[in-house]
Amino acid sequence: MALSKHVPDIESLLSLNPRTPKSAKLVSTSETRKARQHWKRNGQTKGCATCFPDPLQNNFEDVKHTTLSERGALRESQRCLKCADAPCQRSCPTQLDIKSFITSISNKNYYGSAKAILSDNPLGLTCGMVCPTSDLCVGGCNLFASEEGPINIGGLQQFAVEMFKDMRLAQIRDPSLPSVADIDSYQAKIALIGCGPASISCATFLARLGYSNVTVFERENYVGGLSSAEIPQFRLPYDVVSFEVELMKDLGVKVETGRALSMDDLTLNGLKNEGYEAVFVGIGMPNPKCSPIFNDVDASHGFLTSKSFLPSVAKASKPGMCNCSTKMPDMQGSSVIVLGAGDTAMDCATSALRCGAKRVFVVFRKGFNNMRAVPEEMDVAKKERCEFLPFLSPREVVVKGGKIHSLRLCRTEQDDSGEWIEDEDQVVTLKANFIISAFGSGLSDQAVVGALSPLKFDKWSLPAVDPSTMQTSEPWVFCGGDLAGVTQTTVEAVNDGKQASWHMHTFLQSLHGLGVPKEPQLPKFFTAVDQVDLSVEVAGIRFPNPFGLASATPTTSAPMIRRGFEAGWGFAVTKTYGLDKDLVTNVSPRIVRGTTSGPVFGPGQSAFLNIELISEKTAEYWCRSITELKQDFKEQIVIASIMCGYKEEDWTVLAKQSEAAGADALELNLSCPHGMGERGMGLACGQNPELVLNICRWVRAAVKIPFFAKLTPNVTDIVVIAKAAHEGGADGVTATNTVSGLMGVQTSSNAWPSVGEEHRTTYGGVSGNAIRPIALRAVSAIGRALPGYPILATGGIDSADVGLQFLHCGAHLLEVCSAIQNQDFTLVDDYITGLKTLLYLRSIEELTAWDGQSKPTPRHQLGKPIVSVADVVGKSLPNFGPFAQKRQEAVAMSKAAVQPLDQAQPETHRPSFAPSKPISSVKELIGKALDRIGTYGDLNNQQQVVALIDEEMCINCGKCYMACNDSGYQAITFDAVTHLPHITDDCTGCTICLSVCPIIDCIRMVERPTPYQPIRGVPVRSQT
């Protein structure tokens, strides 16, 4: 057989591989309709519940469309523009620093993201799950103005805090704050009534401020208030609420359950008599609002309110909520009417389906345009085939045989004055077995009202509250949440508690004759991670952290360096400057986006190209600036970047001037790849080891402070240059400067950037992530050749995760430029928390399976964990068409047969994880990977791997199949019916399939079960 043709088995395997079409394709519409149903992934979009029943009984799995896997979170976070004065943040009631927490996610710093979230919102996970983001942060997203639409902020928030939750770290008070243990005012007794979102938020901030005698009283025997009792498990699991309460309790807050605000238990006057100096009331709206037509019916007839129905569902479906064996309300096969048009009504409707209801009607007085429910809630109810009946008002309940039979309703209309009226001539009778009233709630229990004495009430019969301080008519009593009369969402309740905490602090300190800052200063979220020391000593200099500003655009001026230091950067290398005789004038345009990441516009550029020269400012400007900066920033390190031609006198003069100005160290720019080399400077010196050797000797003779030679990657062997610098007395090297390149040519044949009317250009310096592999190679090669020799790494460092890679490869310090060009100086906060977390998590034995801050990937589809149907039906099934329906049926059968509380065990969040070994220092990480980086000859070709595909996670795209066929070894089959790929015995472990797979950990490389025998094509001839 011809060697240039595949064997028949491989030709068969290639049957679905793409081919260039030779003609137009002809398929009948009827055939396409059948095929469409087979491949359909978005379910049946038309038809009633009878035609396409959704198997939901006892199924309380996550239904939120916002939920994200790590893959989804990384992709979504990278879309974010991280806008200036971000409108999303201004639209958040708790003022979350949204762009910062999204930045941290995009950099795989999930602890840093959660820290940013929990600093402003102690219920950050709850709010990530239930916030009506379309009306809040997402509603202000600037990407609404683009075709791709706004960022899924709620999903990202949920993802980040869930990742932190799984780290099981305890909250601590800000360790930098002074101790208040001996100050009487901080021992004041504080009571919070109701353990709902407002109280949890208030108590958390009070504890962060240092108050040590804070008690939360809760009426029920479980915590969380409305979040636990009235938001279903499929939207907000109980373990989320308990996790946030545990974080609060980490700070010493006490919780007493079974204690109610009532004339029979807790009263405001009683608490005052017991010595409580301040009280926060956050009990929500405890009583349902009902139409008088329901006065003669109750639960025995089939009439329920949201206040009775949702808690009964919650107790039967939320593991860990209560120590009971509550069964789900039995609505098997029934018709249910839900009255109301708010979020609570949607929760009642979707919960009724999970109680076995066959049909659910959502009936409301006004039209769709007047519904109070947010789109996120409505979408779920519509997807689950609840029927919506607008413009109807209940008039009469029909009861037969002691059970509800039907409900008579009349048509409502809006008159010309805007008033809603009921038209008695238009009447509808709707048969139903159950009616759930979700018309809102209020405060009507006189036992509670009496317990609130002596508070004054407003015209809505609620406590009168100052919305700016949350203070009531009694200065020592504060109120928040629904009861305060303004809040409509969980996040607003959280902010009420946050707002109240500061004003309670002000009030309590004033009682003891003490003042507080004029501007509120609420402490942020902290754990032991934040106490990790990142300082590192290099060349006898102590750096507060290893992250610094590279000698580039971020250090264009001294005021910019000042702002960088204020943001937290550990050191800065000035923009390169020379003697006055070498002053330059730049051209424009000169800094352009890269083409290496395709059509990515805005931030997130993987590369930049610049033809900018050294600083246009004088040496005197920089020397005076260095002196000023060192006077104001004692801890941070200033490195002066200098450049001269190959002349000893010039290097001696400039080096001495810089040392005299107070520079901590020097960086000798021997590597600028454009412009300066033509003047006999920069690259012209740095490519010749003899010139590097001599320049380093000159500078060593001139100054006593340390200096580093900045190397160019535009050489055959960078190690030779590094050795020359080392021999010349340099205290270390910087590796590397930009890579000389041409970014692209336009269709007009003009390159970009093009200068002047002639549209001329030159080879510029490529920077950013695109050159990271080159920089890593340079750093590791120098690290191996000169063990322990200080290396300042630069080239594609855009996160703590990447910074750690450079440290492992031998870097001592990390210089950053392109990442700042993509965003701003505040990135350093993410880098610092990210590296601290990486160091801390390494010390926790329970997290050894984690890869940095990424936990092992659970099996999932659409970001949600999935049930393995292979165990149920005996084979894997894809997630489309008839197979998806079979999966649903299999899952539905298993769910329906088991009560929700028996399907899962409650999660535990305490005790928290603690280090089982000392936390590594930055110094201990330097060069840890070098003993595993070597020559090809060091590699073992007897230890082979093969690919393994997880069919449950596969999304059936066939990318692995195509890549293996056209770029590999034709070792993957692709089923024509199921589109499930399968690895054959021909797999050589090349790993290209894993490299192109769009789903994290869907493909893994595992040990080859048999010895690897290469296919030689033609048998090797025996040697005689």
mmCIF file with all atom_site columns, N, CA and C in Angstrom, residues 472-509:
data_model
loop_
_atom_site.group_PDB
_atom_site.id
_atom_site.type_symbol
_atom_site.label_atom_id
_atom_site.label_alt_id
_atom_site.label_comp_id
_atom_site.label_asym_id
_atom_site.label_entity_id
_atom_site.label_seq_id
_atom_site.pdbx_PDB_ins_code
_atom_site.Cartn_x
_atom_site.Cartn_y
_atom_site.Cartn_z
_atom_site.occupancy
_atom_site.B_iso_or_equiv
_atom_site.pdbx_formal_charge
_atom_site.auth_seq_id
_atom_site.auth_comp_id
_atom_site.auth_asym_id
_atom_site.auth_atom_id
_atom_site.pdbx_PDB_model_num
ATOM 1   N N  . THR A 1 472 ? -33.073 55.207 64.768 1.00 0.00 ? 472 THR A N  1
ATOM 2   C CA . THR A 1 472 ? -34.513 55.378 64.989 1.00 0.00 ? 472 THR A CA 1
ATOM 3   C C  . THR A 1 472 ? -34.756 56.599 65.876 1.00 0.00 ? 472 THR A C  1
ATOM 4   N N  . SER A 1 473 ? -35.986 56.728 66.349 1.00 0.00 ? 473 SER A N  1
ATOM 5   C CA . SER A 1 473 ? -36.326 57.843 67.240 1.00 0.00 ? 473 SER A CA 1
ATOM 6   C C  . SER A 1 473 ? -35.612 57.732 68.573 1.00 0.00 ? 473 SER A C  1
ATOM 7   N N  . GLU A 1 474 ? -35.143 56.534 68.889 1.00 0.00 ? 474 GLU A N  1
ATOM 8   C CA . GLU A 1 474 ? -34.337 56.333 70.087 1.00 0.00 ? 474 GLU A CA 1
ATOM 9   C C  . GLU A 1 474 ? -32.871 56.247 69.654 1.00 0.00 ? 474 GLU A C  1
ATOM 10  N N  . PRO A 1 475 ? -32.024 57.176 70.087 1.00 0.00 ? 475 PRO A N  1
ATOM 11  C CA . PRO A 1 475 ? -30.649 57.236 69.563 1.00 0.00 ? 475 PRO A CA 1
ATOM 12  C C  . PRO A 1 475 ? -29.864 55.945 69.720 1.00 0.00 ? 475 PRO A C  1
ATOM 13  N N  . TRP A 1 476 ? -30.189 55.098 70.674 1.00 0.00 ? 476 TRP A N  1
ATOM 14  C CA . TRP A 1 476 ? -29.441 53.870 70.930 1.00 0.00 ? 476 TRP A CA 1
ATOM 15  C C  . TRP A 1 476 ? -29.977 52.676 70.142 1.00 0.00 ? 476 TRP A C  1
ATOM 16  N N  . VAL A 1 477 ? -31.070 52.898 69.389 1.00 0.00 ? 477 VAL A N  1
ATOM 17  C CA . VAL A 1 477 ? -31.679 51.833 68.598 1.00 0.00 ? 477 VAL A CA 1
ATOM 18  C C  . VAL A 1 477 ? -31.523 52.146 67.112 1.00 0.00 ? 477 VAL A C  1
ATOM 19  N N  . PHE A 1 478 ? -31.019 51.171 66.388 1.00 0.00 ? 478 PHE A N  1
ATOM 20  C CA . PHE A 1 478 ? -30.832 51.303 64.942 1.00 0.00 ? 478 PHE A CA 1
ATOM 21  C C  . PHE A 1 478 ? -31.648 50.210 64.257 1.00 0.00 ? 478 PHE A C  1
ATOM 22  N N  . CYS A 1 479 ? -31.955 50.441 63.005 1.00 0.00 ? 479 CYS A N  1
ATOM 23  C CA . CYS A 1 479 ? -32.837 49.509 62.302 1.00 0.00 ? 479 CYS A CA 1
ATOM 24  C C  . CYS A 1 479 ? -32.398 49.399 60.843 1.00 0.00 ? 479 CYS A C  1
ATOM 25  N N  . GLY A 1 480 ? -32.535 48.210 60.263 1.00 0.00 ? 480 GLY A N  1
ATOM 26  C CA . GLY A 1 480 ? -32.159 48.032 58.865 1.00 0.00 ? 480 GLY A CA 1
ATOM 27  C C  . GLY A 1 480 ? -32.892 46.873 58.231 1.00 0.00 ? 480 GLY A C  1
ATOM 28  N N  . GLY A 1 481 ? -32.689 46.721 56.917 1.00 0.00 ? 481 GLY A N  1
ATOM 29  C CA . GLY A 1 481 ? -33.394 45.669 56.190 1.00 0.00 ? 481 GLY A CA 1
ATOM 30  C C  . GLY A 1 481 ? -34.809 46.088 55.843 1.00 0.00 ? 481 GLY A C  1
ATOM 31  N N  . ASP A 1 482 ? -35.661 45.102 55.566 1.00 0.00 ? 482 ASP A N  1
ATOM 32  C CA . ASP A 1 482 ? -37.040 45.386 55.160 1.00 0.00 ? 482 ASP A CA 1
ATOM 33  C C  . ASP A 1 482 ? -37.775 46.252 56.169 1.00 0.00 ? 482 ASP A C  1
ATOM 34  N N  . LEU A 1 483 ? -37.492 46.032 57.452 1.00 0.00 ? 483 LEU A N  1
ATOM 35  C CA . LEU A 1 483 ? -38.218 46.746 58.500 1.00 0.00 ? 483 LEU A CA 1
ATOM 36  C C  . LEU A 1 483 ? -37.951 48.244 58.456 1.00 0.00 ? 483 LEU A C  1
ATOM 37  N N  . ALA A 1 484 ? -36.821 48.663 57.871 1.00 0.00 ? 484 ALA A N  1
ATOM 38  C CA . ALA A 1 484 ? -36.494 50.085 57.809 1.00 0.00 ? 484 ALA A CA 1
ATOM 39  C C  . ALA A 1 484 ? -37.278 50.814 56.733 1.00 0.00 ? 484 ALA A C  1
ATOM 40  N N  . GLY A 1 485 ? -37.941 50.062 55.858 1.00 0.00 ? 485 GLY A N  1
ATOM 41  C CA . GLY A 1 485 ? -38.876 50.677 54.930 1.00 0.00 ? 485 GLY A CA 1
ATOM 42  C C  . GLY A 1 485 ? -38.345 51.088 53.583 1.00 0.00 ? 485 GLY A C  1
ATOM 43  N N  . VAL A 1 486 ? -37.029 50.977 53.360 1.00 0.00 ? 486 VAL A N  1
ATOM 44  C CA . VAL A 1 486 ? -36.458 51.390 52.076 1.00 0.00 ? 486 VAL A CA 1
ATOM 45  C C  . VAL A 1 486 ? -35.933 50.196 51.291 1.00 0.00 ? 486 VAL A C  1
ATOM 46  N N  . THR A 1 487 ? -35.355 49.256 51.995 1.00 0.00 ? 487 THR A N  1
ATOM 47  C CA . THR A 1 487 ? -34.701 48.095 51.368 1.00 0.00 ? 487 THR A CA 1
ATOM 48  C C  . THR A 1 487 ? -35.691 47.214 50.613 1.00 0.00 ? 487 THR A C  1
ATOM 49  N N  . GLN A 1 488 ? -35.298 46.778 49.426 1.00 0.00 ? 488 GLN A N  1
ATOM 50  C CA . GLN A 1 488 ? -36.109 45.848 48.643 1.00 0.00 ? 488 GLN A CA 1
ATOM 51  C C  . GLN A 1 488 ? -35.338 44.600 48.248 1.00 0.00 ? 488 GLN A C  1
ATOM 52  N N  . THR A 1 489 ? -34.032 44.591 48.497 1.00 0.00 ? 489 THR A N  1
ATOM 53  C CA . THR A 1 489 ? -33.201 43.459 48.092 1.00 0.00 ? 489 THR A CA 1
ATOM 54  C C  . THR A 1 489 ? -32.255 43.073 49.227 1.00 0.00 ? 489 THR A C  1
ATOM 55  N N  . THR A 1 490 ? -31.710 41.884 49.122 1.00 0.00 ? 490 THR A N  1
ATOM 56  C CA . THR A 1 490 ? -30.755 41.414 50.130 1.00 0.00 ? 490 THR A CA 1
ATOM 57  C C  . THR A 1 490 ? -29.551 42.335 50.226 1.00 0.00 ? 490 THR A C  1
ATOM 58  N N  . VAL A 1 491 ? -29.017 42.754 49.092 1.00 0.00 ? 491 VAL A N  1
ATOM 59  C CA . VAL A 1 491 ? -27.806 43.571 49.121 1.00 0.00 ? 491 VAL A CA 1
ATOM 60  C C  . VAL A 1 491 ? -28.081 44.925 49.747 1.00 0.00 ? 491 VAL A C  1
ATOM 61  N N  . GLU A 1 492 ? -29.276 45.447 49.585 1.00 0.00 ? 492 GLU A N  1
ATOM 62  C CA . GLU A 1 492 ? -29.610 46.703 50.247 1.00 0.00 ? 492 GLU A CA 1
ATOM 63  C C  . GLU A 1 492 ? -29.721 46.509 51.758 1.00 0.00 ? 492 GLU A C  1
ATOM 64  N N  . ALA A 1 493 ? -30.215 45.342 52.172 1.00 0.00 ? 493 ALA A N  1
ATOM 65  C CA . ALA A 1 493 ? -30.263 45.033 53.602 1.00 0.00 ? 493 ALA A CA 1
ATOM 66  C C  . ALA A 1 493 ? -28.842 44.943 54.164 1.00 0.00 ? 493 ALA A C  1
ATOM 67  N N  . VAL A 1 494 ? -27.950 44.312 53.412 1.00 0.00 ? 494 VAL A N  1
ATOM 68  C CA . VAL A 1 494 ? -26.552 44.224 53.832 1.00 0.00 ? 494 VAL A CA 1
ATOM 69  C C  . VAL A 1 494 ? -25.975 45.624 54.016 1.00 0.00 ? 494 VAL A C  1
ATOM 70  N N  . ASN A 1 495 ? -26.279 46.509 53.085 1.00 0.00 ? 495 ASN A N  1
ATOM 71  C CA . ASN A 1 495 ? -25.744 47.865 53.179 1.00 0.00 ? 495 ASN A CA 1
ATOM 72  C C  . ASN A 1 495 ? -26.354 48.637 54.343 1.00 0.00 ? 495 ASN A C  1
ATOM 73  N N  . ASP A 1 496 ? -27.622 48.370 54.650 1.00 0.00 ? 496 ASP A N  1
ATOM 74  C CA . ASP A 1 496 ? -28.225 48.985 55.834 1.00 0.00 ? 496 ASP A CA 1
ATOM 75  C C  . ASP A 1 496 ? -27.414 48.621 57.078 1.00 0.00 ? 496 ASP A C  1
ATOM 76  N N  . GLY A 1 497 ? -27.079 47.339 57.205 1.00 0.00 ? 497 GLY A N  1
ATOM 77  C CA . GLY A 1 497 ? -26.288 46.906 58.354 1.00 0.00 ? 497 GLY A CA 1
ATOM 78  C C  . GLY A 1 497 ? -24.911 47.532 58.362 1.00 0.00 ? 497 GLY A C  1
ATOM 79  N N  . LYS A 1 498 ? -24.311 47.632 57.188 1.00 0.00 ? 498 LYS A N  1
ATOM 80  C CA . LYS A 1 498 ? -22.989 48.259 57.054 1.00 0.00 ? 498 LYS A CA 1
ATOM 81  C C  . LYS A 1 498 ? -23.061 49.733 57.473 1.00 0.00 ? 498 LYS A C  1
ATOM 82  N N  . GLN A 1 499 ? -24.080 50.421 56.966 1.00 0.00 ? 499 GLN A N  1
ATOM 83  C CA . GLN A 1 499 ? -24.268 51.837 57.278 1.00 0.00 ? 499 GLN A CA 1
ATOM 84  C C  . GLN A 1 499 ? -24.498 52.033 58.775 1.00 0.00 ? 499 GLN A C  1
ATOM 85  N N  . ALA A 1 500 ? -25.348 51.177 59.332 1.00 0.00 ? 500 ALA A N  1
ATOM 86  C CA . ALA A 1 500 ? -25.669 51.292 60.755 1.00 0.00 ? 500 ALA A CA 1
ATOM 87  C C  . ALA A 1 500 ? -24.440 51.052 61.623 1.00 0.00 ? 500 ALA A C  1
ATOM 88  N N  . SER A 1 501 ? -23.553 50.140 61.207 1.00 0.00 ? 501 SER A N  1
ATOM 89  C CA . SER A 1 501 ? -22.411 49.785 62.050 1.00 0.00 ? 501 SER A CA 1
ATOM 90  C C  . SER A 1 501 ? -21.545 51.002 62.358 1.00 0.00 ? 501 SER A C  1
ATOM 91  N N  . TRP A 1 502 ? -21.295 51.819 61.340 1.00 0.00 ? 502 TRP A N  1
ATOM 92  C CA . TRP A 1 502 ? -20.442 52.990 61.581 1.00 0.00 ? 502 TRP A CA 1
ATOM 93  C C  . TRP A 1 502 ? -21.126 53.987 62.517 1.00 0.00 ? 502 TRP A C  1
ATOM 94  N N  . HIS A 1 503 ? -22.414 54.196 62.329 1.00 0.00 ? 503 HIS A N  1
ATOM 95  C CA . HIS A 1 503 ? -23.115 55.173 63.157 1.00 0.00 ? 503 HIS A CA 1
ATOM 96  C C  . HIS A 1 503 ? -23.366 54.634 64.560 1.00 0.00 ? 503 HIS A C  1
ATOM 97  N N  . MET A 1 504 ? -23.472 53.314 64.706 1.00 0.00 ? 504 MET A N  1
ATOM 98  C CA . MET A 1 504 ? -23.498 52.728 66.043 1.00 0.00 ? 504 MET A CA 1
ATOM 99  C C  . MET A 1 504 ? -22.147 52.935 66.724 1.00 0.00 ? 504 MET A C  1
ATOM 100 N N  . HIS A 1 505 ? -21.083 52.775 65.957 1.00 0.00 ? 505 HIS A N  1
ATOM 101 C CA . HIS A 1 505 ? -19.728 53.012 66.462 1.00 0.00 ? 505 HIS A CA 1
ATOM 102 C C  . HIS A 1 505 ? -19.595 54.461 66.927 1.00 0.00 ? 505 HIS A C  1
ATOM 103 N N  . THR A 1 506 ? -20.056 55.384 66.110 1.00 0.00 ? 506 THR A N  1
ATOM 104 C CA . THR A 1 506 ? -19.998 56.801 66.472 1.00 0.00 ? 506 THR A CA 1
ATOM 105 C C  . THR A 1 506 ? -20.769 57.070 67.759 1.00 0.00 ? 506 THR A C  1
ATOM 106 N N  . PHE A 1 507 ? -21.975 56.493 67.829 1.00 0.00 ? 507 PHE A N  1
ATOM 107 C CA . PHE A 1 507 ? -22.828 56.684 69.009 1.00 0.00 ? 507 PHE A CA 1
ATOM 108 C C  . PHE A 1 507 ? -22.168 56.108 70.262 1.00 0.00 ? 507 PHE A C  1
ATOM 109 N N  . LEU A 1 508 ? -21.655 54.895 70.172 1.00 0.00 ? 508 LEU A N  1
ATOM 110 C CA . LEU A 1 508 ? -21.067 54.244 71.339 1.00 0.00 ? 508 LEU A CA 1
ATOM 111 C C  . LEU A 1 508 ? -19.819 54.973 71.822 1.00 0.00 ? 508 LEU A C  1
ATOM 112 N N  . GLN A 1 509 ? -19.003 55.422 70.900 1.00 0.00 ? 509 GLN A N  1
ATOM 113 C CA . GLN A 1 509 ? -17.801 56.158 71.314 1.00 0.00 ? 509 GLN A CA 1
ATOM 114 C C  . GLN A 1 509 ? -18.162 57.487 71.969 1.00 0.00 ? 509 GLN A C  1
#
